[in-house]
Every structure is written in structure tokens, then in C-alpha cells.
Amino acid sequence: MALYYLGIDVGGSHLSGAILNSESGLLVANSYQKIAIDPNGSCDDFFTGFKNLIDKILAEARINSDSLAAMGIAMPGPFDYKNGISKIYGVKKYDALFGLNVKHELEKIAQFPVYFINDAESFAFGEYTAGAAAKSSKSIVLTLGTGFGSTFLIEGSVQTKEGNGVPENGYLYNIPFKDGIADDYLSTRWFINQWENLNRGSIVNVEALTLLADQNDTDALRIFDAFANNLASFIKPWLDAFKPQNLVLGGGIAKAAPYFIDILSSKLNLQNTLDIKICQLWEEAAIIGAATHAKNSLQIKVEKQNTEWRKTQQFLAPVKKSIQQEYYDLYPSFPLGNSKIASGALALAEWIANHKAVIIDGYVGVFWDNVVKSIDAELVKLGKKARWFHVDAALKSAKELDEMLEPYLGGDDPLFGKITDKNLVDWFDTNKLSHIQQDALADINIIIGSGSVLSGWDAPIVYFDLPKNELQFRARAGMAGNLGVENRIDNRRTYKRFFFIDWVVLNKHKNDIFSKIDLMVDEQRPDEYLFIKGNDLRNGLAAMATNVFRPRPWFEPGAWGGTWMKEHMDGLNKDVDNLAWSFELMVLENGLLFESDGYLLEVSFDTIMFSNYKDVLGDCAETFKYDFPIRFDFLDTFDGGNLSIQCHPGTEYIKEHFGMPFTQDETYYILDCKEDPVVYLGFQEGINPQEFRDALTYSQKHVEKLDVDKYIQKFKAKKHDLFLIPNGTIHASGSNNMVLEISAAPYIFTFKMYDWLRLDLDGKPRPINIERGMENLNFERSGDVVIKELISQPYLLVENDEYTIEHLPTHPVHFYDIYRYHITGKAYIETNNKCHVWMIVEGQSVKVVTENGISQIFNYAETFVIPASAKSYTIYNLSPVSNVIMVKSFVK
């Protein structure tokens, strides 16, 4: 670790700084320097001031910049200290910086890491290290100056969590007081206003008032008396609640303490339990605190530099397409022709460099900091000076967002909430949005972040998209979080908020702006962006929506997962314990891959629904609109365990409780099986609901096995069987099945009622929902009714030399139907204005040729979609020695 750290304190009208010798803990001789700065100046003024100060410090200290390890900056709030983005708004200072990535700008100047700390915290940290708060177990440190700062310390640790006498973030400046907030009464501008109200001219700072008080000016003395009473009145409830040993006063106003300390002491220290101290380090305190913060932060960065940024055992999608595979293809793509997809930060920067302003919007989970650094590095090489503004500066506080979203989060339920009716603009303070102003002196102004379009800038739109699987992998690694809140590793609750809130509002936002997007960027590979022009993307989606497409699948392990997919699907990481799911066709979770010159660019499945839902869905388009109605996925229990005993909610229940438009009616199609597997389906005859509830509750409470066979029927499963699971049906797949779930689109609304007493992969029990399940179970699906109504009985519809068609009837509750084709040669099929979803369930491969002349090959176990507007298509069996068996599903 290097010896020297630079600390800088940003004041209301000055910058001051010095170099800390980390071994001695002292400031380097002659390194303390100070320069004036105009808080209402431009961005250039601010950064020029910083450069001048750094140069002056280095020159006077006779230290080379290469000897500095990092810089810490004590910055007034509000400010995003972690990311270095200014949130200073409405206080008549540093307005030009609002939303600006100050950290990035200063790191370009300094050429070493920069870290920020709240100026009051930095001051307090310095005083605790070597000043008036040293050795104090509990202190409140106030900085009284241009603004009103506060820090709550316990054993030198800054307290930011609200409660136990600590305000939110430890900030007192914005606490209501009298006719305003504390900052209105306990900062320099209060003194200036009080003096001006006397019509005795003007003053510019408290020092001027102190000089008058030195001359026994009665007006000046009365103002200090009033200040003392204001401070005592405001701070006393916080002292009573926090019970500190010390109250330390610092800042410019504290230098006038002789004129208000007696009144303050008399108001606060009646029982001699509080020690009121004036700071000892003064201007050096914040500088020492900032430099020490930089040292500590750099050490943490070193310790975390090998932290994984995605938590999964599956591979990242390749940048380029391999040759057409003759087996299951993990990365299916739709061809766009040549020169439609571009690659790299340089190419993206070259496009941006042609514009005076650019909006970069995108999905939650995008690594925005990496976007700024990588693209700006290329812009610098191109000779362009860009200013990067972050729309997150205009976000409402996390507390405000939590209160706004509380009705949709389902309380303590770890899985279920309710689909929000909010829009993305509700996350923002619209006044602050309009306050993010471009810098007229910059070559390019860029506003970046989810919701940047809402700023109202008149500029081209670049949209950074992120596949849902990669978003979840980042969230599990603690590298992505929910919209508007800090990253947190709590997979279930983070996913719940994704599903019921974030994805809903961000998808609506993407739909609203989709026709205006100029560039779409695939951000899943942070070291190599792929992007496409908006018109080329929309044309590609239109072609896809009138021909044929296959979504990109993705895979997940599970508590009951198996081995079939590992053994049959090349290209997966085989070094995993199991794979439980493959998400083959799910509008919320899957992506669509486009190919050009070998490059593979992914966009979310919903983009085709936003732009072309009528072409895709045909006669049911207005019923489902953007919600693709059918889901195909795999459940792999080969050499694994049984699924939980479970059911799904009724139609009205899922609407009322979760805000979903339709429910999770499922089927199990047995793609493969071994060793006499079973499917649990329906109740035994005459089961008493209360007895079943009691047995489930007893099992969960006492961690004892449930006699499943006593209550639930089980049926031997054979290859190509179809089991029907309308909502409210008790069911589970047993082990050694490879199940193709053909289902209505909803997929998380599973009420697990018994889970075989096992733990999830994280070592915790999976959530059990006995009561929700009991509210939805249909006990009439029992005995012989199950055989008659829930096990599909295929019958022949068509037979000829080329193919046969069987109807596999679904339950009357199911809104979709299933046909099975045995194709020996070819089959010509008309869509009749219906969308067809297909999978090859036996055989090798087929070629699909649409009426428009598009041809694609699909292999065993692959799912593909024929949109309604394809009108007609022909399927050719490519298997050389046998027929091919396929299932087709469509809305009735």
C-alpha cells in the first residue's frame, strides 16, 4: 500500500486539501492548501479549481503525483458517495453538477482512484481520529457552516440506519424545523438573512458578524443568542434519544462559539451529562478524514477485486455463432443479413461522437459505471469531451420508494406480491428530472441510467438491454439490485420485487419508447458490447414475426434437479450437481438472438410482442396482447427427486391476490423417463380437506414425513403420456421423469404444500404455502374422476403417407390445445390466424420452410414458434431412418 493519500474538502466557497502520510497519520509539511471557488460556476470552473488545487498541493509538498495512491473527497450532500454522482439540488450551490458523474471527471484529472465521503462524516472521522471526539464511545458531531451537517458516531463508526436516536442516513439538515428545515436555521445563510432583515447593510459570512459582536454590537449579539436557542431547541430531542457523551461543534460558525456556547450549554447540559466541545482540528479534520477514507476504501477495493460479477455455473453466451448444430442448440438465432450488428465500445463511441447530446436508457442491472468508463475512454481518444449525467440523481429516496411500493410487495411473504400499476416516472422527482441540465461547454452531453428518456432531453436514444437470466446471475452475486435501491443479496425478495414491480414498469417503459430507440445494445458481456440500429432491429422483429423463431433457452439447478439435460444437451457446463429447469419459451424470462456476420445480439422476448404482437398471436392478439400466452419448459428429475406436492391458484384468486390476468393451468408431457417413474395427480377418493390440512401442518411443524400415498393418487408415467393439471389440482412429478411442461404463461404461482422435508440449494427450507394451497385445491378431482378428466386420451385426426395427426385433448379449463404429429416425409400446415408452438419430442431434426421462403432447422427437444402471420409453412423430416414426433400447442 502506497504511503501518501490526498484529502480534499469541498466547502461552500472554497476547496482545501492536503496530503496524508499514512504511516505517521500526519499531514505532509506545506501540503495544506486552499483556493476560492464559485459554487454557482460551471462544471468547467469546478474541475479547473480541482486541478489547480491538486497541482498547488503537489508543488508545495514537493511530491510527485505517482506517489499518491488515492484521493478522498469530503463532499457536501446530498450526494451519491458510492458512485460519485452529485445530488446537490435546490440549495443554491453547485447546481451545475446535479446528476453529474463527478467521480469519473476527477479520476480523469487525477489518474488515480477517487473516493467520496460526506463532508460532515469526514469531519467527524477526522475529529474522532485525532481531535475532540477521540476516545469517545458515543458522539454527535455537527458542522455549522454553509450547510448544516451532522454525524452520529459509535466507537468511531458512522451510524446511518434510522432508529435509536439516529435520523435516516444520519442527516439532520433536512429535518423539519419551525417554518422550514434545520438547514434553514442552522447555516450561514440564516445569519445573513437575519442581518439583512435589520436593514443595516449586508454581510457575506458569520465572520463579519463575529467582528461586530467583538465590538458589543447589540444586534449581532441578539442574532447569536437566537441562533443558540434555535440550535438547542432543535438538537435537544436528538441528544435525549441518542444519549451521546460528546456534542462536538465544527465549521465556520463554531469559530464564533464564545457568543453562543453559554446559552447552548445552559439549555442542554443542565444535569452535567453532556460534554459540549469545540473541534480541535478545524479545517484539517475533514481533510484527514477524507484521506483516511480513501486509504480504507482502496484496501477494500483490493480485497474485493476478484469478486465474481455473475453467480452461476452456466456459461456466458458467446459473442459469435458457431456452425449450425445437428443437436440441441443453446444459442438459436434469426439471421439478419450482413453488417447489421456492430461490436465494441469504440464503434459505439464513434456513433455517439456524431451527436451533441445522447440519451442512454436501459434495464435494471446494467453496469452503468462500466458503460461510462469504457465509452468515455474511447471518446477521449477521439478528442471529445463528454459530460456524463446520471438520471439516478433524480430518484426518490429509498424510503419514499419503499413506502410507495409497500402495497405490491406482499409483506413478509418471500415469494408473492401483486403486479404494480405504477409507471417508471413514479420513481422520480419530476422537478429534479428537469433540473439535469446539459453543459454548454462540453462536446457531448450524455444522460445515462434506467429512465433517462424521462429527463425530456431532445436527443437520440441508445437503449442498453440485459437478458433476465444474466440480471438474476448478477443479483445473486450482489452486483445488481432492484430499481432505485442498493444492491442486496436476498435472492427471493430481490426476485419478488423484480417480478411484481421492476420488470413490470421497465417493460412498460421499454414499450413506450421502443419505436424511438436509435440503437439497441446487448450489455450481457461487459467487455464487448454488441449493438444494432433501431430500424434494423424493428425490421428484424417484423421478419421474425411473420416467419419462425426460437427463443434462447436457459437453465437452472434445483433441489430436485436431474441429469437428463446434462447428458443430452451439448454445450452446457456439465460440472454441475444437477439441472432442474430449462426455460424454453417464457415471455418474461427468455431472450431472442439475432445473427449478423456471426455476431449474436440478444434482446428480450417481449420486444417482439411490443412491436408485433398482432402478427405473432393472430386471432387471440387482443385477448393476450403483450403476454405471450403459452409456456414450454423442462422439468428434469432424472436421478433426482420428486417435485413438491403443489397446486396453482384459480383464475379469480390469481387476479385478486396477485394482479395476474390469467392463471397457471399446466400439463405434463413425458418426453422421457426410466425405472417405472410416477406422476402424483389428484386426490384419493373421499379425502377430507380438514384432515389433509392437519396432516400437512403436522408434517411441517414436527418435520415428519407425510404419508403422500394416503392422500394423493400416483400414476405410472410412460414416454409421450400427457397429464392434465388445471388450476386447483394437487400434483407433482416423481423422480426419473423428463417433463415437458406445456402451460399457460404464468410460472411462479406454485403453492408448495409438502416438499419432502428437504432444503433448497441455499441450505434453507423452501417456502411452504399450505393455506394458499387449501384456498385453491379442488377436492372433487379425486378417484376415478382423475383418470377420466386429467389423463389425456389421444385419438387420431389425420393419417396419410406423409404424416399422422393425433389430438391430445386438454381439460375444458385449459385455453390451449395440443396436437401430436408423426411425420415421415413432410407436412404442409396453415396457421389459420393462430400462433403455433412446436417441440420435437422424438427423432432427430426437421426443416421448417415458411410461405415467405425463410428456412430453419430444428432439432430434438427444441421449441420453436410459428407466428399466426406466417400463414403457412412446411415441415420436412430430416431424420434419415425414422419418423419424427412433434407436439403443437395453440390457443383454442
Short mmCIF file of N, CA, C and O in Angstrom, two decimals, residues 325-407:
data_model
loop_
_atom_site.label_atom_id
_atom_site.label_comp_id
_atom_site.label_asym_id
_atom_site.label_seq_id
_atom_site.Cartn_x
_atom_site.Cartn_y
_atom_site.Cartn_z
N GLN A 325 -25.70 -26.55 -35.60
CA GLN A 325 -25.54 -27.81 -34.89
C GLN A 325 -26.60 -28.82 -35.34
O GLN A 325 -27.71 -28.45 -35.73
N GLU A 326 -26.24 -30.09 -35.24
CA GLU A 326 -27.17 -31.16 -35.56
C GLU A 326 -27.80 -31.73 -34.31
O GLU A 326 -28.37 -32.82 -34.32
N TYR A 327 -27.66 -31.02 -33.23
CA TYR A 327 -28.24 -31.41 -31.95
C TYR A 327 -28.74 -30.15 -31.28
O TYR A 327 -28.68 -29.05 -31.85
N TYR A 328 -29.25 -30.29 -30.07
CA TYR A 328 -29.86 -29.19 -29.34
C TYR A 328 -28.95 -27.96 -29.34
O TYR A 328 -27.79 -28.02 -28.91
N ASP A 329 -29.47 -26.84 -29.81
CA ASP A 329 -28.69 -25.60 -29.96
C ASP A 329 -29.00 -24.67 -28.79
O ASP A 329 -30.14 -24.23 -28.62
N LEU A 330 -27.97 -24.38 -28.00
CA LEU A 330 -28.16 -23.49 -26.86
C LEU A 330 -28.36 -22.04 -27.27
O LEU A 330 -28.90 -21.23 -26.50
N TYR A 331 -27.91 -21.68 -28.49
CA TYR A 331 -27.94 -20.28 -28.91
C TYR A 331 -28.61 -20.14 -30.28
O TYR A 331 -27.98 -19.75 -31.26
N PRO A 332 -29.91 -20.44 -30.35
CA PRO A 332 -30.62 -20.32 -31.62
C PRO A 332 -30.73 -18.86 -32.04
O PRO A 332 -30.90 -17.98 -31.20
N SER A 333 -30.62 -18.59 -33.33
CA SER A 333 -30.62 -17.20 -33.78
C SER A 333 -31.41 -17.03 -35.06
O SER A 333 -31.62 -17.99 -35.82
N PHE A 334 -31.82 -15.80 -35.30
CA PHE A 334 -32.54 -15.44 -36.51
C PHE A 334 -31.61 -14.59 -37.37
O PHE A 334 -31.06 -13.59 -36.89
N PRO A 335 -31.43 -14.95 -38.63
CA PRO A 335 -30.46 -14.22 -39.47
C PRO A 335 -30.98 -12.86 -39.93
O PRO A 335 -32.13 -12.72 -40.34
N LEU A 336 -30.10 -11.86 -39.87
CA LEU A 336 -30.46 -10.50 -40.28
C LEU A 336 -29.79 -10.09 -41.59
O LEU A 336 -30.13 -9.06 -42.16
N GLY A 337 -28.83 -10.87 -42.07
CA GLY A 337 -28.03 -10.44 -43.20
C GLY A 337 -26.75 -9.78 -42.72
O GLY A 337 -26.50 -9.67 -41.51
N ASN A 338 -25.97 -9.29 -43.62
CA ASN A 338 -24.66 -8.76 -43.28
C ASN A 338 -24.71 -7.33 -42.74
O ASN A 338 -25.62 -6.56 -43.05
N SER A 339 -23.72 -7.01 -41.89
CA SER A 339 -23.45 -5.64 -41.43
C SER A 339 -24.61 -5.00 -40.67
O SER A 339 -24.82 -3.80 -40.75
N LYS A 340 -25.33 -5.81 -39.91
CA LYS A 340 -26.43 -5.27 -39.11
C LYS A 340 -26.07 -5.13 -37.64
O LYS A 340 -26.69 -4.35 -36.92
N ILE A 341 -25.07 -5.87 -37.17
CA ILE A 341 -24.67 -5.83 -35.77
C ILE A 341 -23.23 -5.33 -35.68
O ILE A 341 -22.36 -5.81 -36.40
N ALA A 342 -23.01 -4.34 -34.83
CA ALA A 342 -21.66 -3.80 -34.62
C ALA A 342 -21.16 -4.22 -33.25
O ALA A 342 -21.94 -4.60 -32.37
N SER A 343 -19.84 -4.13 -33.07
CA SER A 343 -19.22 -4.64 -31.86
C SER A 343 -18.25 -3.63 -31.26
O SER A 343 -17.50 -2.96 -31.98
N GLY A 344 -18.25 -3.56 -29.91
CA GLY A 344 -17.21 -2.85 -29.20
C GLY A 344 -17.53 -1.44 -28.76
O GLY A 344 -18.35 -0.74 -29.37
N ALA A 345 -16.84 -1.00 -27.69
CA ALA A 345 -17.04 0.35 -27.16
C ALA A 345 -16.58 1.41 -28.13
O ALA A 345 -17.16 2.50 -28.20
N LEU A 346 -15.53 1.13 -28.93
CA LEU A 346 -15.04 2.11 -29.89
C LEU A 346 -16.10 2.41 -30.94
O LEU A 346 -16.37 3.59 -31.23
N ALA A 347 -16.69 1.38 -31.51
CA ALA A 347 -17.72 1.59 -32.53
C ALA A 347 -18.91 2.36 -31.96
O ALA A 347 -19.49 3.23 -32.61
N LEU A 348 -19.26 2.05 -30.70
CA LEU A 348 -20.36 2.76 -30.06
C LEU A 348 -19.98 4.22 -29.81
O LEU A 348 -20.79 5.13 -30.04
N ALA A 349 -18.75 4.45 -29.38
CA ALA A 349 -18.29 5.82 -29.15
C ALA A 349 -18.25 6.62 -30.45
O ALA A 349 -18.57 7.82 -30.46
N GLU A 350 -17.86 5.99 -31.53
CA GLU A 350 -17.83 6.69 -32.82
C GLU A 350 -19.23 7.14 -33.23
O GLU A 350 -19.39 8.23 -33.79
N TRP A 351 -20.23 6.33 -32.95
CA TRP A 351 -21.61 6.73 -33.24
C TRP A 351 -22.02 7.89 -32.33
O TRP A 351 -22.59 8.88 -32.79
N ILE A 352 -21.72 7.78 -31.03
CA ILE A 352 -22.09 8.83 -30.07
C ILE A 352 -21.40 10.14 -30.41
O ILE A 352 -21.99 11.23 -30.25
N ALA A 353 -20.16 10.06 -30.89
CA ALA A 353 -19.37 11.27 -31.17
C ALA A 353 -19.99 12.15 -32.24
O ALA A 353 -19.62 13.33 -32.36
N ASN A 354 -20.93 11.63 -32.99
CA ASN A 354 -21.57 12.40 -34.04
C ASN A 354 -22.76 13.21 -33.54
O ASN A 354 -23.47 13.83 -34.34
N HIS A 355 -22.99 13.21 -32.23
CA HIS A 355 -24.16 13.89 -31.68
C HIS A 355 -23.74 14.84 -30.56
O HIS A 355 -22.76 14.60 -29.86
N LYS A 356 -24.48 15.92 -30.40
CA LYS A 356 -24.21 16.90 -29.36
C LYS A 356 -24.72 16.41 -28.00
O LYS A 356 -24.16 16.74 -26.95
N ALA A 357 -25.79 15.62 -28.02
CA ALA A 357 -26.35 15.06 -26.79
C ALA A 357 -26.88 13.67 -27.10
O ALA A 357 -27.34 13.41 -28.22
N VAL A 358 -26.82 12.80 -26.12
CA VAL A 358 -27.28 11.42 -26.28
C VAL A 358 -27.97 10.98 -24.99
O VAL A 358 -27.50 11.29 -23.88
N ILE A 359 -29.07 10.25 -25.15
CA ILE A 359 -29.76 9.63 -24.02
C ILE A 359 -29.40 8.14 -24.01
O ILE A 359 -29.59 7.45 -25.02
N ILE A 360 -28.87 7.65 -22.89
CA ILE A 360 -28.60 6.22 -22.75
C ILE A 360 -29.52 5.68 -21.66
O ILE A 360 -29.30 5.89 -20.48
N ASP A 361 -30.57 5.03 -22.09
CA ASP A 361 -31.56 4.43 -21.20
C ASP A 361 -31.26 2.93 -21.13
O ASP A 361 -30.36 2.44 -21.80
N GLY A 362 -32.00 2.20 -20.31
CA GLY A 362 -31.77 0.77 -20.28
C GLY A 362 -32.40 0.09 -19.09
O GLY A 362 -33.14 0.68 -18.31
N TYR A 363 -32.06 -1.19 -18.96
CA TYR A 363 -32.70 -2.06 -17.98
C TYR A 363 -31.97 -2.02 -16.64
O TYR A 363 -30.79 -1.64 -16.56
N VAL A 364 -32.66 -2.42 -15.61
CA VAL A 364 -32.03 -2.56 -14.30
C VAL A 364 -30.96 -3.65 -14.39
O VAL A 364 -31.09 -4.61 -15.12
N GLY A 365 -29.88 -3.47 -13.65
CA GLY A 365 -28.81 -4.47 -13.63
C GLY A 365 -27.67 -4.18 -14.57
O GLY A 365 -26.62 -4.83 -14.49
N VAL A 366 -27.85 -3.23 -15.49
CA VAL A 366 -26.76 -2.85 -16.39
C VAL A 366 -25.63 -2.24 -15.57
O VAL A 366 -25.87 -1.47 -14.63
N PHE A 367 -24.40 -2.57 -15.92
CA PHE A 367 -23.24 -2.00 -15.23
C PHE A 367 -22.96 -0.60 -15.79
O PHE A 367 -22.10 -0.40 -16.64
N TRP A 368 -23.69 0.38 -15.28
CA TRP A 368 -23.62 1.73 -15.83
C TRP A 368 -22.23 2.34 -15.66
O TRP A 368 -21.75 3.07 -16.53
N ASP A 369 -21.58 2.06 -14.54
CA ASP A 369 -20.25 2.62 -14.31
C ASP A 369 -19.27 2.13 -15.37
O ASP A 369 -18.45 2.90 -15.88
N ASN A 370 -19.38 0.86 -15.73
CA ASN A 370 -18.52 0.31 -16.77
C ASN A 370 -18.84 0.92 -18.13
O ASN A 370 -17.94 1.16 -18.95
N VAL A 371 -20.12 1.19 -18.38
CA VAL A 371 -20.52 1.84 -19.64
C VAL A 371 -19.84 3.21 -19.75
O VAL A 371 -19.26 3.56 -20.78
N VAL A 372 -19.90 3.98 -18.66
CA VAL A 372 -19.29 5.31 -18.67
C VAL A 372 -17.79 5.21 -18.93
O VAL A 372 -17.25 5.90 -19.81
N LYS A 373 -17.11 4.37 -18.17
CA LYS A 373 -15.65 4.28 -18.28
C LYS A 373 -15.21 3.79 -19.66
O LYS A 373 -14.28 4.35 -20.26
N SER A 374 -15.85 2.74 -20.15
CA SER A 374 -15.39 2.15 -21.41
C SER A 374 -15.67 3.05 -22.61
O SER A 374 -14.81 3.21 -23.49
N ILE A 375 -16.84 3.66 -22.64
CA ILE A 375 -17.18 4.51 -23.79
C ILE A 375 -16.44 5.84 -23.71
O ILE A 375 -15.93 6.35 -24.72
N ASP A 376 -16.35 6.40 -22.51
CA ASP A 376 -15.67 7.70 -22.39
C ASP A 376 -14.18 7.57 -22.73
O ASP A 376 -13.59 8.51 -23.30
N ALA A 377 -13.58 6.42 -22.40
CA ALA A 377 -12.17 6.22 -22.76
C ALA A 377 -11.98 6.31 -24.26
O ALA A 377 -10.99 6.89 -24.75
N GLU A 378 -12.94 5.79 -25.01
CA GLU A 378 -12.86 5.87 -26.47
C GLU A 378 -13.17 7.27 -26.98
O GLU A 378 -12.57 7.74 -27.95
N LEU A 379 -14.10 7.96 -26.32
CA LEU A 379 -14.41 9.33 -26.71
C LEU A 379 -13.20 10.24 -26.50
O LEU A 379 -12.93 11.13 -27.31
N VAL A 380 -12.48 10.01 -25.41
CA VAL A 380 -11.26 10.80 -25.17
C VAL A 380 -10.26 10.58 -26.30
O VAL A 380 -9.63 11.53 -26.80
N LYS A 381 -10.10 9.35 -26.73
CA LYS A 381 -9.19 9.05 -27.84
C LYS A 381 -9.63 9.75 -29.12
O LYS A 381 -8.80 10.10 -29.97
N LEU A 382 -10.95 9.93 -29.25
CA LEU A 382 -11.49 10.62 -30.42
C LEU A 382 -11.44 12.13 -30.27
O LEU A 382 -11.91 12.86 -31.16
N GLY A 383 -10.90 12.60 -29.16
CA GLY A 383 -10.77 14.04 -28.94
C GLY A 383 -12.04 14.72 -28.50
O GLY A 383 -12.18 15.93 -28.66
N LYS A 384 -12.97 13.95 -27.89
CA LYS A 384 -14.26 14.51 -27.48
C LYS A 384 -14.34 14.61 -25.95
O LYS A 384 -13.99 13.68 -25.23
N LYS A 385 -14.80 15.77 -25.48
CA LYS A 385 -15.04 15.96 -24.06
C LYS A 385 -16.52 15.75 -23.78
O LYS A 385 -17.37 16.53 -24.22
N ALA A 386 -16.82 14.68 -23.05
CA ALA A 386 -18.21 14.36 -22.75
C ALA A 386 -18.49 14.62 -21.27
O ALA A 386 -17.63 14.41 -20.42
N ARG A 387 -19.69 15.07 -20.99
CA ARG A 387 -20.18 15.17 -19.63
C ARG A 387 -21.23 14.07 -19.43
O ARG A 387 -22.17 13.96 -20.20
N TRP A 388 -21.04 13.27 -18.38
CA TRP A 388 -21.92 12.15 -18.09
C TRP A 388 -22.83 12.50 -16.91
O TRP A 388 -22.35 12.67 -15.79
N PHE A 389 -24.11 12.60 -17.17
CA PHE A 389 -25.10 12.88 -16.13
C PHE A 389 -25.92 11.61 -15.87
O PHE A 389 -26.30 10.91 -16.80
N HIS A 390 -26.20 11.35 -14.60
CA HIS A 390 -26.92 10.13 -14.21
C HIS A 390 -28.33 10.47 -13.76
O HIS A 390 -28.52 11.26 -12.83
N VAL A 391 -29.29 9.84 -14.41
CA VAL A 391 -30.69 10.13 -14.09
C VAL A 391 -31.02 9.67 -12.67
O VAL A 391 -31.98 10.17 -12.06
N ASP A 392 -30.24 8.75 -12.11
CA ASP A 392 -30.50 8.28 -10.74
C ASP A 392 -30.46 9.41 -9.72
O ASP A 392 -31.03 9.28 -8.63
N ALA A 393 -29.81 10.52 -10.05
CA ALA A 393 -29.77 11.66 -9.13
C ALA A 393 -31.16 12.19 -8.84
O ALA A 393 -31.39 12.82 -7.81
N ALA A 394 -32.09 11.95 -9.76
CA ALA A 394 -33.45 12.46 -9.61
C ALA A 394 -34.40 11.44 -9.01
O ALA A 394 -35.61 11.69 -8.90
N LEU A 395 -33.87 10.27 -8.62
CA LEU A 395 -34.72 9.26 -7.99
C LEU A 395 -35.25 9.74 -6.65
O LEU A 395 -34.58 10.49 -5.92
N LYS A 396 -36.43 9.30 -6.30
CA LYS A 396 -36.92 9.49 -4.94
C LYS A 396 -36.06 8.66 -3.99
O LYS A 396 -35.35 7.75 -4.41
N SER A 397 -36.11 8.97 -2.73
CA SER A 397 -35.29 8.25 -1.76
C SER A 397 -35.77 6.81 -1.64
O SER A 397 -36.92 6.48 -1.96
N ALA A 398 -34.87 5.95 -1.16
CA ALA A 398 -35.23 4.54 -0.97
C ALA A 398 -36.42 4.42 -0.03
O ALA A 398 -37.29 3.56 -0.21
N LYS A 399 -36.47 5.28 0.98
CA LYS A 399 -37.59 5.24 1.93
C LYS A 399 -38.90 5.60 1.23
O LYS A 399 -39.93 4.92 1.44
N GLU A 400 -38.88 6.64 0.40
CA GLU A 400 -40.08 7.02 -0.34
C GLU A 400 -40.54 5.89 -1.28
O GLU A 400 -41.73 5.61 -1.40
N LEU A 401 -39.56 5.26 -1.93
CA LEU A 401 -39.90 4.18 -2.85
C LEU A 401 -40.47 2.99 -2.10
O LEU A 401 -41.44 2.37 -2.56
N ASP A 402 -39.88 2.66 -0.97
CA ASP A 402 -40.40 1.54 -0.18
C ASP A 402 -41.84 1.80 0.25
O ASP A 402 -42.68 0.89 0.22
N GLU A 403 -42.12 3.02 0.67
CA GLU A 403 -43.48 3.36 1.08
C GLU A 403 -44.44 3.30 -0.10
O GLU A 403 -45.57 2.82 0.02
N MET A 404 -43.99 3.77 -1.27
CA MET A 404 -44.83 3.75 -2.46
C MET A 404 -45.14 2.33 -2.91
O MET A 404 -46.25 2.03 -3.37
N LEU A 405 -44.16 1.45 -2.75
CA LEU A 405 -44.29 0.10 -3.30
C LEU A 405 -44.79 -0.92 -2.29
O LEU A 405 -45.06 -2.07 -2.66
N GLU A 406 -44.94 -0.52 -1.04
CA GLU A 406 -45.36 -1.45 0.00
C GLU A 406 -46.62 -2.25 -0.35
O GLU A 406 -46.69 -3.46 -0.09
N PRO A 407 -47.65 -1.63 -0.97
CA PRO A 407 -48.86 -2.41 -1.29
C PRO A 407 -48.63 -3.54 -2.29
O PRO A 407 -49.50 -4.43 -2.41
#
